[in-house]
Amino acid sequence: MANEKHALLDTDFISKMHLIRKDEQNKLIDKVMSMPNYIFYCHKQISIELARHNIVGVSRWFEAKVANKSVSLYDDEMIMDELFKIYGELAVASYAKMLQNACDAYSEGYFEEKFVGISKLDYLCISREEFLKQLESDCNGIGEGQNLGELKSYVLLQALNMKLGEQIYVFCSDDKNARSGVVNIGGARCISVLSSFVRLRKEVGFTKEDAEPYIKSYMSSCLGKNQTTIKVQDASKEKKMCKVPCEQVFDEMFTGKIEEMKTGNLKYI
C-alpha cells in the first residue's frame, strides 16, 4: 500500500493513552489506532508488561487488537527469523549486536551486567535455538521493572529498520531519555503522548473541539497535581526549552503554532 507508515507501540504509551478518554467508548488510543495507513507493531514483552500494570481493561484491549490484527505481535524467535532472511547464518550475531545497541542506548554496561549468558557466547558457533534459549534464561533472570519491554522494542525497531528500509515511527514513553535512545538507535521518529495530539490534527483533522474532552482527561490523568506548564522549544537560534502554560500549549497546537519534533518534544515554528 502506498504511503504506509510503520509504527511501534510501547507499554507506557499504551497505558497512558488508554486512560485518556472522552468516555468508556472513546479512548484516545483508539483514535491513534484508527489513523489511516499506519501499520502497528509490538514486541510480545509489551503484552506481558501490560498485564502486570493491572490497569483496568488495558490488557484485554490490547489482546483484542492483536486478535483482530490491528497490531502485529513479534517475539524473539520471529525477529530471529526475519534476521535470518537478511543475514543468513549471521542472524545470531546480528540479533546480539542489536540487543547490545538497545542496552547501550538505555545504560552503558547494561548488556554485560544483565545479559551475562548472552554476552559470553560465540555467536558464530551457536545455533539459533541455543541462543534463544540463553536469551530467555537471561531475561527471566532480569525480572520485573527493568525496562525489558523497552529493550525488546529497541531490538524490534532495528529489525524492522533492516527489513523495511524506511522511516519507523515509535509511539513511546514521555521519558525524554527513552525517546532520545529511540532516535539514536534506529533513526526513528518518536511520538509521545503529548505530541500525539499534533499527529492526530495532521493525520485526521482532529480539531480543538474534538480534542477538548481528551485534553481535560490528559490534564487529570497524566500531569502531576502541581504541573501547570509544558516545555516547548522556542523558535530562537538557541532553541531553548521554555515553560508554557498547559492551556496555551493546547491552544497553539490547534492553531498550527506548535509542531512535533523527531524526539517527540514540541517546538514553536
Coordinates of C-alpha atoms in Angstrom, one line a residue:
M1 CA 0.0 0.0 0.0
A2 CA 1.3 3.4 -0.9
N3 CA 2.1 5.8 2.0
E4 CA 2.2 3.1 4.6
K5 CA 3.6 4.2 7.9
H6 CA 5.2 1.5 10.2
A7 CA 4.9 2.2 13.9
L8 CA 5.9 0.6 17.2
L9 CA 3.8 1.0 20.3
D10 CA 5.4 0.8 23.8
T11 CA 4.0 -0.1 27.2
D12 CA 4.0 3.4 28.7
F13 CA 2.3 4.9 25.6
I14 CA -0.5 2.3 25.5
S15 CA -1.1 2.5 29.3
K16 CA -1.4 6.3 29.4
M17 CA -3.4 6.6 26.1
H18 CA -5.8 4.0 27.4
L19 CA -6.6 6.3 30.4
I20 CA -7.1 9.4 28.2
R21 CA -10.7 9.2 27.1
K22 CA -13.9 11.1 26.4
D23 CA -15.9 8.3 27.8
E24 CA -15.7 4.5 28.0
Q25 CA -16.4 4.1 24.3
N26 CA -14.0 6.9 23.2
K27 CA -10.4 6.4 24.2
L28 CA -7.5 8.4 22.7
I29 CA -5.6 5.3 21.9
D30 CA -8.4 4.2 19.6
K31 CA -8.1 7.5 17.7
V32 CA -4.4 6.8 17.2
M33 CA -5.0 3.3 16.1
S34 CA -7.6 4.4 13.5
M35 CA -5.2 6.8 11.7
P36 CA -5.1 5.8 8.0
N37 CA -2.2 3.8 6.5
Y38 CA -0.5 3.1 9.9
I39 CA 0.7 -0.5 10.5
F40 CA 1.3 -1.1 14.2
Y41 CA 3.9 -3.5 15.7
C42 CA 4.7 -4.6 19.3
H43 CA 7.1 -7.0 20.9
K44 CA 5.4 -9.8 22.9
Q45 CA 7.1 -8.5 26.0
I46 CA 4.8 -5.5 25.8
S47 CA 1.7 -7.7 26.3
I48 CA 3.4 -9.2 29.4
E49 CA 4.1 -5.8 30.9
L50 CA 0.6 -4.5 30.2
A51 CA -0.8 -7.5 32.1
R52 CA 1.4 -6.6 35.0
H53 CA 0.4 -3.0 35.1
N54 CA -3.1 -4.1 36.2
I55 CA -4.8 -1.0 34.6
V56 CA -8.5 -1.9 34.2
G57 CA -9.2 -3.1 30.7
V58 CA -5.9 -2.3 29.0
S59 CA -4.6 -5.8 28.7
R60 CA -7.9 -7.0 27.4
W61 CA -8.0 -4.1 24.9
F62 CA -4.5 -5.0 23.7
E63 CA -5.3 -8.7 23.3
A64 CA -8.3 -7.7 21.1
K65 CA -6.2 -5.5 18.9
V66 CA -3.7 -8.4 18.4
A67 CA -6.6 -10.8 17.7
N68 CA -8.1 -8.6 15.0
K69 CA -4.7 -8.0 13.5
S70 CA -4.6 -4.3 14.3
V71 CA -1.3 -4.9 15.9
S72 CA 1.4 -7.3 14.6
L73 CA 3.0 -9.0 17.6
Y74 CA 6.6 -10.2 17.3
D75 CA 8.5 -12.4 19.7
D76 CA 12.3 -13.1 19.8
E77 CA 12.1 -16.1 17.5
M78 CA 10.1 -14.2 14.9
I79 CA 12.7 -11.4 15.0
M80 CA 15.4 -14.0 14.5
D81 CA 13.6 -15.5 11.5
E82 CA 13.4 -12.0 9.9
L83 CA 17.2 -11.5 10.5
F84 CA 17.9 -15.0 9.1
K85 CA 16.2 -13.9 5.8
I86 CA 18.6 -10.9 5.6
Y87 CA 21.8 -12.2 7.2
G88 CA 21.6 -15.9 6.9
E89 CA 24.0 -17.7 9.3
L90 CA 25.0 -14.3 10.8
A91 CA 21.5 -13.8 12.2
V92 CA 22.5 -14.7 15.7
A93 CA 25.4 -12.3 15.7
S94 CA 23.1 -9.6 14.2
Y95 CA 20.5 -10.1 17.0
A96 CA 23.2 -10.0 19.7
K97 CA 24.5 -6.7 18.2
M98 CA 21.0 -5.2 18.1
L99 CA 20.5 -6.2 21.7
Q100 CA 23.7 -4.7 22.8
N101 CA 22.8 -1.5 20.9
A102 CA 19.5 -1.4 22.7
C103 CA 21.2 -1.9 26.1
D104 CA 23.8 0.8 25.3
A105 CA 21.0 3.3 24.5
Y106 CA 19.5 2.5 27.8
S107 CA 22.6 2.4 30.0
E108 CA 26.3 1.8 29.4
G109 CA 27.4 -1.6 30.6
Y110 CA 23.8 -2.9 30.9
F111 CA 24.3 -5.6 28.3
E112 CA 27.2 -7.2 30.1
E113 CA 25.6 -6.8 33.5
K114 CA 22.1 -8.1 32.7
F115 CA 22.7 -10.4 29.7
V116 CA 25.6 -12.3 31.3
G117 CA 25.0 -15.5 29.4
I118 CA 24.4 -13.9 26.1
S119 CA 27.4 -11.7 26.3
K120 CA 29.7 -14.7 26.7
L121 CA 28.5 -16.7 23.7
D122 CA 30.4 -17.3 20.5
Y123 CA 27.7 -16.0 18.1
L124 CA 29.3 -17.7 15.0
C125 CA 29.3 -21.1 16.6
I126 CA 26.0 -21.3 18.5
S127 CA 22.7 -22.3 16.9
R128 CA 19.6 -20.1 16.8
E129 CA 17.8 -22.4 19.2
E130 CA 20.6 -22.4 21.8
F131 CA 20.9 -18.6 21.5
L132 CA 17.2 -18.1 22.0
K133 CA 17.2 -20.5 25.0
Q134 CA 20.0 -18.5 26.6
L135 CA 18.2 -15.2 25.8
E136 CA 15.1 -16.5 27.6
S137 CA 17.2 -17.6 30.6
D138 CA 18.9 -14.2 30.9
C139 CA 15.5 -12.3 30.5
N140 CA 14.0 -14.4 33.2
G141 CA 16.9 -13.5 35.5
I142 CA 16.4 -9.8 34.9
G143 CA 12.9 -9.8 36.4
E144 CA 10.3 -7.1 36.5
G145 CA 10.7 -3.3 36.5
Q146 CA 14.0 -3.4 34.4
N147 CA 12.6 -1.9 31.2
L148 CA 12.8 -5.2 29.4
G149 CA 9.9 -4.3 27.1
E150 CA 11.6 -1.1 26.1
L151 CA 14.8 -3.0 25.3
K152 CA 13.0 -5.7 23.3
S153 CA 11.2 -2.9 21.4
Y154 CA 14.5 -1.3 20.6
V155 CA 15.6 -4.7 19.1
L156 CA 12.4 -4.9 17.1
L157 CA 12.9 -1.3 15.9
Q158 CA 16.3 -2.2 14.5
A159 CA 15.0 -5.4 12.8
L160 CA 12.1 -3.5 11.2
N161 CA 14.5 -0.9 10.0
M162 CA 16.6 -3.6 8.3
K163 CA 13.5 -5.3 6.9
L164 CA 11.6 -2.3 5.6
G165 CA 14.4 0.2 5.0
E166 CA 12.3 3.2 5.8
Q167 CA 11.2 5.6 8.5
I168 CA 9.8 3.9 11.6
Y169 CA 7.5 5.8 14.0
V170 CA 7.6 4.9 17.7
F171 CA 4.7 5.9 19.9
C172 CA 6.5 5.9 23.1
S173 CA 7.2 6.9 26.6
D174 CA 7.1 10.5 27.8
D175 CA 10.5 9.9 29.3
K176 CA 12.9 12.1 27.3
N177 CA 15.9 9.8 27.8
A178 CA 14.0 6.9 26.5
R179 CA 12.9 8.9 23.4
S180 CA 16.4 10.1 22.8
G181 CA 17.5 6.5 22.9
V182 CA 14.9 5.5 20.2
V183 CA 16.1 8.3 17.9
N184 CA 19.8 7.5 18.3
I185 CA 19.4 3.7 17.9
G186 CA 17.3 3.5 14.8
G187 CA 16.7 6.9 13.3
A188 CA 13.1 6.5 14.3
R189 CA 10.6 9.4 14.7
C190 CA 9.1 9.5 18.2
I191 CA 5.6 10.4 19.0
S192 CA 4.9 11.0 22.7
V193 CA 1.5 11.0 24.4
L194 CA 1.5 14.8 24.3
S195 CA 2.7 15.1 20.6
S196 CA 0.1 12.6 19.6
F197 CA -2.4 15.5 19.7
V198 CA -0.4 17.2 17.0
R199 CA -0.2 14.0 15.0
L200 CA -4.0 13.5 15.2
R201 CA -4.5 17.1 14.0
K202 CA -2.3 16.4 10.9
E203 CA -3.5 12.9 10.1
V204 CA -7.3 13.0 10.7
G205 CA -8.1 16.7 11.0
F206 CA -8.6 16.4 14.8
T207 CA -9.9 19.9 15.9
K208 CA -9.6 21.7 19.2
E209 CA -13.3 21.0 19.8
D210 CA -12.7 17.2 19.1
A211 CA -9.7 17.2 21.4
E212 CA -11.2 19.2 24.3
P213 CA -12.6 16.2 26.4
Y214 CA -9.3 14.3 25.8
I215 CA -7.3 17.3 26.8
K216 CA -9.2 17.5 30.1
S217 CA -8.6 13.8 30.6
Y218 CA -4.9 14.2 29.8
M219 CA -4.6 17.0 32.3
S220 CA -6.2 15.0 35.1
S221 CA -4.6 11.6 34.4
C222 CA -1.1 12.3 33.0
L223 CA 0.0 15.6 34.6
G224 CA 1.2 15.9 38.2
K225 CA -1.2 17.8 40.5
N226 CA 1.1 20.8 40.6
Q227 CA 2.1 20.9 37.0
T228 CA 0.8 24.0 35.2
T229 CA 3.3 24.3 32.3
I230 CA 4.7 22.2 29.5
K231 CA 8.2 22.6 28.0
V232 CA 8.2 23.7 24.3
Q233 CA 11.3 24.6 22.3
D234 CA 11.3 28.2 21.2
A235 CA 11.9 29.5 17.7
S236 CA 15.2 31.3 18.5
K237 CA 18.6 30.2 17.2
E238 CA 19.4 28.9 20.7
K239 CA 16.4 26.6 20.6
K240 CA 15.8 26.9 24.3
M241 CA 13.1 24.9 26.0
C242 CA 10.7 27.2 27.7
K243 CA 7.8 26.6 30.1
V244 CA 4.5 27.4 28.6
P245 CA 1.1 27.3 30.4
C246 CA -0.7 24.0 29.6
E247 CA -3.8 25.6 28.2
Q248 CA -1.8 27.8 25.9
V249 CA 0.2 24.8 24.6
F250 CA -3.0 23.1 23.5
D251 CA -4.5 26.3 22.0
E252 CA -1.4 26.8 19.9
M253 CA -1.2 23.2 18.9
F254 CA -4.5 23.5 17.1
T255 CA -3.7 26.9 15.5
G256 CA -0.6 25.5 13.9
K257 CA 1.9 27.4 16.0
I258 CA 3.3 24.4 17.7
E259 CA 4.7 21.3 15.9
E260 CA 6.2 18.0 16.9
M261 CA 9.9 17.2 16.8
K262 CA 11.6 14.0 15.9
T263 CA 12.2 13.4 19.6
G264 CA 8.5 13.7 20.4
N265 CA 9.1 17.1 22.0
L266 CA 7.2 20.1 20.9
K267 CA 8.5 23.3 19.2
Y268 CA 7.3 26.6 18.1
I269 CA 7.5 27.2 14.3

